[in-house]
PDB file of N, CA and C in Angstrom:
ATOM      1  N   MET L   1      19.933  16.376 -24.182  1.00  0.00           N
ATOM      2  CA  MET L   1      18.787  16.440 -24.672  1.00  0.00           C
ATOM      3  C   MET L   1      17.802  15.523 -24.728  1.00  0.00           C
ATOM      4  N   ARG L   2      16.546  15.788 -24.494  1.00  0.00           N
ATOM      5  CA  ARG L   2      15.560  14.597 -24.120  1.00  0.00           C
ATOM      6  C   ARG L   2      14.189  15.129 -25.112  1.00  0.00           C
ATOM      7  N   ILE L   3      13.759  14.249 -25.902  1.00  0.00           N
ATOM      8  CA  ILE L   3      12.371  14.400 -26.361  1.00  0.00           C
ATOM      9  C   ILE L   3      11.295  14.594 -25.723  1.00  0.00           C
ATOM     10  N   ARG L   4      10.649  15.373 -25.323  1.00  0.00           N
ATOM     11  CA  ARG L   4       9.367  15.560 -24.782  1.00  0.00           C
ATOM     12  C   ARG L   4       8.019  15.245 -25.357  1.00  0.00           C
ATOM     13  N   ARG L   5       7.825  15.599 -26.763  1.00  0.00           N
ATOM     14  CA  ARG L   5       6.494  15.354 -27.483  1.00  0.00           C
ATOM     15  C   ARG L   5       6.676  15.230 -28.869  1.00  0.00           C
ATOM     16  N   ILE L   6       6.056  14.358 -29.632  1.00  0.00           N
ATOM     17  CA  ILE L   6       6.196  14.389 -30.872  1.00  0.00           C
ATOM     18  C   ILE L   6       4.667  14.404 -31.479  1.00  0.00           C
ATOM     19  N   SER L   7       4.516  15.426 -32.307  1.00  0.00           N
ATOM     20  CA  SER L   7       3.163  15.604 -32.778  1.00  0.00           C
ATOM     21  C   SER L   7       3.379  15.586 -34.296  1.00  0.00           C
ATOM     22  N   ILE L   8       2.635  14.675 -34.807  1.00  0.00           N
ATOM     23  CA  ILE L   8       2.740  14.524 -36.296  1.00  0.00           C
ATOM     24  C   ILE L   8       1.306  14.948 -37.074  1.00  0.00           C
ATOM     25  N   GLY L   9       1.518  16.102 -37.853  1.00  0.00           N
ATOM     26  CA  GLY L   9       0.158  16.289 -38.611  1.00  0.00           C
ATOM     27  C   GLY L   9       0.099  15.634 -39.704  1.00  0.00           C
ATOM     28  N   SER L  10       0.943  15.206 -40.718  1.00  0.00           N
ATOM     29  CA  SER L  10       1.073  14.434 -41.736  1.00  0.00           C
ATOM     30  C   SER L  10       2.385  13.774 -41.987  1.00  0.00           C
ATOM     31  N   PHE L  11       2.766  12.737 -41.998  1.00  0.00           N
ATOM     32  CA  PHE L  11       4.018  11.916 -42.255  1.00  0.00           C
ATOM     33  C   PHE L  11       3.934  10.667 -42.776  1.00  0.00           C
ATOM     34  N   GLY L  12       4.193  10.398 -43.964  1.00  0.00           N
ATOM     35  CA  GLY L  12       4.186   8.940 -44.493  1.00  0.00           C
ATOM     36  C   GLY L  12       2.398   8.644 -44.145  1.00  0.00           C
ATOM     37  N   ALA L  13       2.334   7.456 -43.870  1.00  0.00           N
ATOM     38  CA  ALA L  13       0.987   7.552 -43.605  1.00  0.00           C
ATOM     39  C   ALA L  13       0.268   7.627 -42.180  1.00  0.00           C
ATOM     40  N   LEU L  14       0.970   8.176 -41.601  1.00  0.00           N
ATOM     41  CA  LEU L  14       0.550   8.849 -40.145  1.00  0.00           C
ATOM     42  C   LEU L  14       0.103  10.267 -40.524  1.00  0.00           C
ATOM     43  N   ARG L  15      -1.265  10.441 -39.941  1.00  0.00           N
ATOM     44  CA  ARG L  15      -2.047  11.613 -39.639  1.00  0.00           C
ATOM     45  C   ARG L  15      -2.173  11.676 -38.131  1.00  0.00           C
ATOM     46  N   ASP L  16      -2.330  13.258 -38.060  1.00  0.00           N
ATOM     47  CA  ASP L  16      -2.750  13.629 -36.478  1.00  0.00           C
ATOM     48  C   ASP L  16      -2.757  12.889 -35.489  1.00  0.00           C
ATOM     49  N   ARG L  17      -1.338  12.222 -35.301  1.00  0.00           N
ATOM     50  CA  ARG L  17      -0.701  11.614 -33.860  1.00  0.00           C
ATOM     51  C   ARG L  17      -0.323  12.390 -33.055  1.00  0.00           C
ATOM     52  N   GLU L  18      -0.283  12.319 -31.718  1.00  0.00           N
ATOM     53  CA  GLU L  18       0.589  12.821 -30.817  1.00  0.00           C
ATOM     54  C   GLU L  18       1.094  12.080 -29.700  1.00  0.00           C
ATOM     55  N   PHE L  19       2.386  12.086 -29.374  1.00  0.00           N
ATOM     56  CA  PHE L  19       3.040  10.970 -28.319  1.00  0.00           C
ATOM     57  C   PHE L  19       3.743  11.769 -27.386  1.00  0.00           C
ATOM     58  N   GLU L  20       3.351  11.525 -26.246  1.00  0.00           N
ATOM     59  CA  GLU L  20       4.046  12.493 -24.913  1.00  0.00           C
ATOM     60  C   GLU L  20       5.143  11.318 -24.373  1.00  0.00           C
ATOM     61  N   VAL L  21       6.487  12.075 -24.134  1.00  0.00           N
ATOM     62  CA  VAL L  21       7.633  11.061 -24.219  1.00  0.00           C
ATOM     63  C   VAL L  21       8.070  11.231 -22.562  1.00  0.00           C
ATOM     64  N   ASP L  22       7.689   9.922 -21.916  1.00  0.00           N
ATOM     65  CA  ASP L  22       7.840  10.141 -20.571  1.00  0.00           C
ATOM     66  C   ASP L  22       9.210  10.407 -20.357  1.00  0.00           C
ATOM     67  N   PRO L  23       9.904  10.580 -19.023  1.00  0.00           N
ATOM     68  CA  PRO L  23      11.234  10.516 -18.562  1.00  0.00           C
ATOM     69  C   PRO L  23      11.414   9.240 -18.367  1.00  0.00           C
ATOM     70  N   GLY L  24      12.720   8.777 -18.571  1.00  0.00           N
ATOM     71  CA  GLY L  24      12.667   7.209 -18.471  1.00  0.00           C
ATOM     72  C   GLY L  24      12.699   6.651 -19.710  1.00  0.00           C
ATOM     73  N   LEU L  25      12.375   5.345 -19.616  1.00  0.00           N
ATOM     74  CA  LEU L  25      12.334   4.635 -20.800  1.00  0.00           C
ATOM     75  C   LEU L  25      11.054   4.688 -21.615  1.00  0.00           C
ATOM     76  N   THR L  26      11.229   4.852 -23.280  1.00  0.00           N
ATOM     77  CA  THR L  26       9.918   4.809 -23.771  1.00  0.00           C
ATOM     78  C   THR L  26       9.937   3.855 -24.879  1.00  0.00           C
ATOM     79  N   VAL L  27       9.454   2.998 -25.112  1.00  0.00           N
ATOM     80  CA  VAL L  27       9.406   1.922 -25.979  1.00  0.00           C
ATOM     81  C   VAL L  27       7.933   2.113 -26.928  1.00  0.00           C
ATOM     82  N   PHE L  28       8.374   2.176 -28.312  1.00  0.00           N
ATOM     83  CA  PHE L  28       7.277   2.242 -29.395  1.00  0.00           C
ATOM     84  C   PHE L  28       7.253   0.672 -29.671  1.00  0.00           C
ATOM     85  N   HIS L  29       5.938   0.243 -29.574  1.00  0.00           N
ATOM     86  CA  HIS L  29       5.596  -1.310 -29.938  1.00  0.00           C
ATOM     87  C   HIS L  29       4.421  -1.324 -30.718  1.00  0.00           C
ATOM     88  N   GLY L  30       3.957  -2.235 -31.650  1.00  0.00           N
ATOM     89  CA  GLY L  30       2.815  -2.541 -32.160  1.00  0.00           C
ATOM     90  C   GLY L  30       3.241  -3.752 -33.302  1.00  0.00           C
ATOM     91  N   PRO L  31       2.164  -3.870 -33.845  1.00  0.00           N
ATOM     92  CA  PRO L  31       2.253  -4.925 -34.883  1.00  0.00           C
ATOM     93  C   PRO L  31       2.926  -4.114 -36.323  1.00  0.00           C
ATOM     94  N   ASN L  32       3.129  -5.301 -37.123  1.00  0.00           N
ATOM     95  CA  ASN L  32       3.743  -4.733 -38.485  1.00  0.00           C
ATOM     96  C   ASN L  32       3.040  -3.759 -39.223  1.00  0.00           C
ATOM     97  N   GLU L  33       3.495  -2.819 -39.756  1.00  0.00           N
ATOM     98  CA  GLU L  33       2.805  -1.357 -40.337  1.00  0.00           C
ATOM     99  C   GLU L  33       1.916  -0.596 -39.719  1.00  0.00           C
ATOM    100  N   SER L  34       2.403  -0.450 -38.027  1.00  0.00           N
ATOM    101  CA  SER L  34       1.742   0.359 -37.363  1.00  0.00           C
ATOM    102  C   SER L  34       2.129   1.525 -37.198  1.00  0.00           C
ATOM    103  N   GLY L  35       3.521   1.708 -37.971  1.00  0.00           N
ATOM    104  CA  GLY L  35       3.930   3.225 -38.033  1.00  0.00           C
ATOM    105  C   GLY L  35       5.028   3.553 -36.845  1.00  0.00           C
ATOM    106  N   LYS L  36       5.583   2.151 -36.385  1.00  0.00           N
ATOM    107  CA  LYS L  36       6.694   2.662 -35.513  1.00  0.00           C
ATOM    108  C   LYS L  36       7.798   3.418 -36.300  1.00  0.00           C
ATOM    109  N   THR L  37       8.303   2.693 -37.354  1.00  0.00           N
ATOM    110  CA  THR L  37       9.550   2.940 -38.325  1.00  0.00           C
ATOM    111  C   THR L  37       9.113   4.629 -38.532  1.00  0.00           C
ATOM    112  N   THR L  38       7.983   4.679 -39.125  1.00  0.00           N
ATOM    113  CA  THR L  38       7.800   6.080 -39.588  1.00  0.00           C
ATOM    114  C   THR L  38       7.881   7.339 -38.509  1.00  0.00           C
ATOM    115  N   VAL L  39       7.324   6.856 -37.205  1.00  0.00           N
ATOM    116  CA  VAL L  39       7.677   7.938 -35.899  1.00  0.00           C
ATOM    117  C   VAL L  39       9.305   8.113 -36.051  1.00  0.00           C
ATOM    118  N   MET L  40       9.768   7.055 -35.891  1.00  0.00           N
ATOM    119  CA  MET L  40      11.240   7.368 -35.898  1.00  0.00           C
ATOM    120  C   MET L  40      11.979   8.156 -37.176  1.00  0.00           C
ATOM    121  N   GLU L  41      11.392   7.898 -38.276  1.00  0.00           N
ATOM    122  CA  GLU L  41      11.930   8.615 -39.222  1.00  0.00           C
ATOM    123  C   GLU L  41      11.387  10.011 -39.401  1.00  0.00           C
ATOM    124  N   PHE L  42      10.188  10.271 -38.700  1.00  0.00           N
ATOM    125  CA  PHE L  42       9.956  11.434 -38.577  1.00  0.00           C
ATOM    126  C   PHE L  42      10.598  12.501 -37.598  1.00  0.00           C
ATOM    127  N   VAL L  43      11.324  11.580 -36.404  1.00  0.00           N
ATOM    128  CA  VAL L  43      12.331  12.269 -35.489  1.00  0.00           C
ATOM    129  C   VAL L  43      13.602  12.680 -36.379  1.00  0.00           C
ATOM    130  N   ARG L  44      13.999  11.470 -36.734  1.00  0.00           N
ATOM    131  CA  ARG L  44      15.109  11.592 -37.582  1.00  0.00           C
ATOM    132  C   ARG L  44      15.136  12.876 -38.770  1.00  0.00           C
ATOM    133  N   SER L  45      14.081  13.052 -39.441  1.00  0.00           N
ATOM    134  CA  SER L  45      13.822  14.230 -40.459  1.00  0.00           C
ATOM    135  C   SER L  45      13.555  15.713 -39.808  1.00  0.00           C
ATOM    136  N   ALA L  46      13.419  15.674 -38.644  1.00  0.00           N
ATOM    137  CA  ALA L  46      12.967  16.908 -37.866  1.00  0.00           C
ATOM    138  C   ALA L  46      14.681  17.225 -37.036  1.00  0.00           C
ATOM    139  N   MET L  47      15.221  16.263 -36.907  1.00  0.00           N
ATOM    140  CA  MET L  47      16.417  16.491 -35.944  1.00  0.00           C
ATOM    141  C   MET L  47      17.930  16.862 -36.832  1.00  0.00           C
ATOM    142  N   VAL L  48      17.682  15.917 -37.912  1.00  0.00           N
ATOM    143  CA  VAL L  48      18.980  15.984 -38.693  1.00  0.00           C
ATOM    144  C   VAL L  48      18.499  16.017 -40.294  1.00  0.00           C
ATOM    145  N   PRO L  49      19.303  16.722 -40.992  1.00  0.00           N
ATOM    146  CA  PRO L  49      18.707  16.974 -42.546  1.00  0.00           C
ATOM    147  C   PRO L  49      19.570  15.796 -43.196  1.00  0.00           C
ATOM    148  N   SER L  50      18.816  15.475 -44.258  1.00  0.00           N
ATOM    149  CA  SER L  50      19.585  14.589 -45.343  1.00  0.00           C
ATOM    150  C   SER L  50      19.089  14.752 -46.609  1.00  0.00           C
ATOM    151  N   ARG L  51      20.047  14.551 -47.573  1.00  0.00           N
ATOM    152  CA  ARG L  51      19.642  14.770 -48.983  1.00  0.00           C
ATOM    153  C   ARG L  51      19.503  13.671 -49.752  1.00  0.00           C
ATOM    154  N   LYS L  52      19.498  12.482 -48.983  1.00  0.00           N
ATOM    155  CA  LYS L  52      18.993  10.951 -49.381  1.00  0.00           C
ATOM    156  C   LYS L  52      17.804  11.023 -49.319  1.00  0.00           C
ATOM    157  N   LYS L  53      17.302   9.989 -50.172  1.00  0.00           N
ATOM    158  CA  LYS L  53      15.799   9.794 -50.040  1.00  0.00           C
ATOM    159  C   LYS L  53      15.394   8.837 -48.701  1.00  0.00           C
ATOM    160  N   GLY L  54      14.549   9.233 -47.963  1.00  0.00           N
ATOM    161  CA  GLY L  54      14.485   8.623 -46.604  1.00  0.00           C
ATOM    162  C   GLY L  54      13.265   7.680 -47.034  1.00  0.00           C
ATOM    163  N   TYR L  55      12.720   7.108 -46.075  1.00  0.00           N
ATOM    164  CA  TYR L  55      11.647   6.369 -45.637  1.00  0.00           C
ATOM    165  C   TYR L  55      10.807   7.094 -44.701  1.00  0.00           C
ATOM    166  N   PRO L  56       9.606   7.242 -44.685  1.00  0.00           N
ATOM    167  CA  PRO L  56       8.786   7.671 -46.147  1.00  0.00           C
ATOM    168  C   PRO L  56       9.150   8.540 -46.995  1.00  0.00           C
ATOM    169  N   ALA L  57       9.356   8.682 -48.152  1.00  0.00           N
ATOM    170  CA  ALA L  57       9.641   9.978 -49.025  1.00  0.00           C
ATOM    171  C   ALA L  57       8.999  10.749 -48.573  1.00  0.00           C
ATOM    172  N   ARG L  58       9.927  12.039 -48.681  1.00  0.00           N
ATOM    173  CA  ARG L  58       9.355  13.601 -48.155  1.00  0.00           C
ATOM    174  C   ARG L  58       8.281  14.109 -49.040  1.00  0.00           C
ATOM    175  N   LYS L  59       7.343  14.518 -48.464  1.00  0.00           N
ATOM    176  CA  LYS L  59       6.249  15.440 -49.462  1.00  0.00           C
ATOM    177  C   LYS L  59       5.961  16.573 -49.018  1.00  0.00           C
ATOM    178  N   LYS L  60       5.696  17.460 -49.913  1.00  0.00           N
ATOM    179  CA  LYS L  60       5.193  18.861 -49.412  1.00  0.00           C
ATOM    180  C   LYS L  60       4.000  18.959 -48.553  1.00  0.00           C
ATOM    181  N   THR L  61       3.527  18.050 -48.096  1.00  0.00           N
ATOM    182  CA  THR L  61       2.302  17.864 -47.254  1.00  0.00           C
ATOM    183  C   THR L  61       2.758  17.253 -45.910  1.00  0.00           C
ATOM    184  N   ASP L  62       4.092  16.994 -45.742  1.00  0.00           N
ATOM    185  CA  ASP L  62       4.514  16.553 -44.310  1.00  0.00           C
ATOM    186  C   ASP L  62       4.492  17.944 -43.486  1.00  0.00           C
ATOM    187  N   SER L  63       4.216  17.545 -42.308  1.00  0.00           N
ATOM    188  CA  SER L  63       3.946  18.444 -41.113  1.00  0.00           C
ATOM    189  C   SER L  63       4.025  18.006 -39.804  1.00  0.00           C
ATOM    190  N   GLY L  64       4.465  18.637 -38.750  1.00  0.00           N
ATOM    191  CA  GLY L  64       4.621  18.052 -37.375  1.00  0.00           C
ATOM    192  C   GLY L  64       5.637  18.930 -36.766  1.00  0.00           C
ATOM    193  N   THR L  65       5.834  18.649 -35.399  1.00  0.00           N
ATOM    194  CA  THR L  65       6.645  19.377 -34.572  1.00  0.00           C
ATOM    195  C   THR L  65       7.065  18.235 -33.495  1.00  0.00           C
ATOM    196  N   LEU L  66       8.184  18.754 -33.207  1.00  0.00           N
ATOM    197  CA  LEU L  66       9.034  17.924 -31.928  1.00  0.00           C
ATOM    198  C   LEU L  66       9.621  18.696 -30.931  1.00  0.00           C
ATOM    199  N   VAL L  67       8.999  18.400 -29.635  1.00  0.00           N
ATOM    200  CA  VAL L  67       9.682  19.333 -28.744  1.00  0.00           C
ATOM    201  C   VAL L  67      10.382  18.575 -27.983  1.00  0.00           C
ATOM    202  N   TYR L  68      11.478  19.458 -27.522  1.00  0.00           N
ATOM    203  CA  TYR L  68      12.573  18.754 -26.648  1.00  0.00           C
ATOM    204  C   TYR L  68      13.470  19.611 -25.745  1.00  0.00           C
ATOM    205  N   ASP L  69      14.066  19.202 -24.752  1.00  0.00           N
ATOM    206  CA  ASP L  69      14.861  19.949 -23.843  1.00  0.00           C
ATOM    207  C   ASP L  69      16.363  20.044 -23.967  1.00  0.00           C
ATOM    208  N   ASP L  70      16.743  21.066 -24.251  1.00  0.00           N
ATOM    209  CA  ASP L  70      18.185  21.352 -24.359  1.00  0.00           C
ATOM    210  C   ASP L  70      18.580  22.608 -23.874  1.00  0.00           C
ATOM    211  N   ASP L  71      18.727  22.635 -21.995  1.00  0.00           N
ATOM    212  CA  ASP L  71      18.994  23.994 -21.514  1.00  0.00           C
ATOM    213  C   ASP L  71      17.562  24.615 -21.633  1.00  0.00           C
ATOM    214  N   GLY L  72      16.345  24.141 -21.534  1.00  0.00           N
ATOM    215  CA  GLY L  72      15.221  24.694 -21.682  1.00  0.00           C
ATOM    216  C   GLY L  72      14.457  24.057 -22.741  1.00  0.00           C
ATOM    217  N   PRO L  73      13.002  24.273 -22.901  1.00  0.00           N
ATOM    218  CA  PRO L  73      12.245  23.751 -23.945  1.00  0.00           C
ATOM    219  C   PRO L  73      12.462  24.409 -25.311  1.00  0.00           C
ATOM    220  N   ARG L  74      12.492  23.409 -26.669  1.00  0.00           N
ATOM    221  CA  ARG L  74      12.857  23.635 -27.654  1.00  0.00           C
ATOM    222  C   ARG L  74      11.979  23.240 -28.504  1.00  0.00           C
ATOM    223  N   LYS L  75      11.701  23.814 -29.877  1.00  0.00           N
ATOM    224  CA  LYS L  75      10.812  23.211 -30.754  1.00  0.00           C
ATOM    225  C   LYS L  75      11.317  23.003 -32.204  1.00  0.00           C
ATOM    226  N   VAL L  76      11.092  21.982 -32.904  1.00  0.00           N
ATOM    227  CA  VAL L  76      11.530  21.920 -34.321  1.00  0.00           C
ATOM    228  C   VAL L  76      10.290  21.920 -35.058  1.00  0.00           C
ATOM    229  N   VAL L  77       9.998  22.789 -35.886  1.00  0.00           N
ATOM    230  CA  VAL L  77       8.721  22.637 -36.497  1.00  0.00           C
ATOM    231  C   VAL L  77       9.327  21.790 -38.153  1.00  0.00           C
ATOM    232  N   LEU L  78       8.475  20.836 -38.728  1.00  0.00           N
ATOM    233  CA  LEU L  78       8.742  20.341 -40.164  1.00  0.00           C
ATOM    234  C   LEU L  78       7.324  20.707 -41.013  1.00  0.00           C
ATOM    235  N   GLU L  79       7.689  21.539 -42.024  1.00  0.00           N
ATOM    236  CA  GLU L  79       6.658  21.779 -42.651  1.00  0.00           C
ATOM    237  C   GLU L  79       7.185  21.555 -44.219  1.00  0.00           C
ATOM    238  N   GLY L  80       6.340  20.845 -44.867  1.00  0.00           N
ATOM    239  CA  GLY L  80       6.885  20.011 -46.261  1.00  0.00           C
ATOM    240  C   GLY L  80       8.246  19.606 -46.084  1.00  0.00           C
ATOM    241  N   LYS L  81       8.957  20.365 -46.954  1.00  0.00           N
ATOM    242  CA  LYS L  81      10.453  19.826 -46.849  1.00  0.00           C
ATOM    243  C   LYS L  81      11.482  20.614 -46.198  1.00  0.00           C
ATOM    244  N   ASP L  82      10.702  21.801 -45.583  1.00  0.00           N
ATOM    245  CA  ASP L  82      11.611  22.414 -44.636  1.00  0.00           C
ATOM    246  C   ASP L  82      11.685  22.194 -43.126  1.00  0.00           C
ATOM    247  N   ARG L  83      12.533  22.692 -42.286  1.00  0.00           N
ATOM    248  CA  ARG L  83      12.599  22.751 -41.173  1.00  0.00           C
ATOM    249  C   ARG L  83      12.535  24.152 -40.500  1.00  0.00           C
ATOM    250  N   SER L  84      12.359  24.449 -39.217  1.00  0.00           N
ATOM    251  CA  SER L  84      12.517  25.657 -38.735  1.00  0.00           C
ATOM    252  C   SER L  84      12.387  25.593 -37.108  1.00  0.00           C
ATOM    253  N   GLY L  85      12.458  26.705 -36.315  1.00  0.00           N
ATOM    254  CA  GLY L  85      12.576  26.633 -35.090  1.00  0.00           C
ATOM    255  C   GLY L  85      13.927  26.366 -34.497  1.00  0.00           C
ATOM    256  N   ASP L  86      13.886  25.497 -33.535  1.00  0.00           N
ATOM    257  CA  ASP L  86      15.210  25.201 -32.579  1.00  0.00           C
ATOM    258  C   ASP L  86      15.959  24.046 -33.236  1.00  0.00           C
ATOM    259  N   VAL L  87      16.532  24.032 -34.284  1.00  0.00           N
ATOM    260  CA  VAL L  87      17.003  23.032 -35.026  1.00  0.00           C
ATOM    261  C   VAL L  87      18.205  23.233 -34.348  1.00  0.00           C
ATOM    262  N   PRO L  88      18.635  21.672 -33.602  1.00  0.00           N
ATOM    263  CA  PRO L  88      19.888  21.659 -33.211  1.00  0.00           C
ATOM    264  C   PRO L  88      21.125  21.781 -34.032  1.00  0.00           C
ATOM    265  N   SER L  89      22.185  22.233 -33.724  1.00  0.00           N
ATOM    266  CA  SER L  89      23.367  22.035 -34.467  1.00  0.00           C
ATOM    267  C   SER L  89      24.029  20.510 -34.744  1.00  0.00           C
ATOM    268  N   LEU L  90      23.764  20.034 -33.447  1.00  0.00           N
ATOM    269  CA  LEU L  90      24.385  18.761 -33.403  1.00  0.00           C
ATOM    270  C   LEU L  90      23.510  17.628 -32.406  1.00  0.00           C
ATOM    271  N   PRO L  91      22.613  16.920 -33.109  1.00  0.00           N
ATOM    272  CA  PRO L  91      21.543  16.087 -32.294  1.00  0.00           C
ATOM    273  C   PRO L  91      22.347  15.018 -31.513  1.00  0.00           C
TER     274      PRO L  91
END
């Protein structure tokens, strides 16, 4: 499985962000409080359900999509506290 694109409509303090993930090595870098951890938490929230309180706290306004390859293109949609689409059984 390989992540291809991360599109965040609203998650934590991030709004309207899109990241294309190139083949090979992708590195998220930036100053403190720039959203690196929030992007990784978005990926985790889209791929793996959790009953624990995460960072940032999940809200009804959370939205975004995660496009990945797994024997063809797949997409997970995060809307509020729900996930839909091609949610993998095992990430």
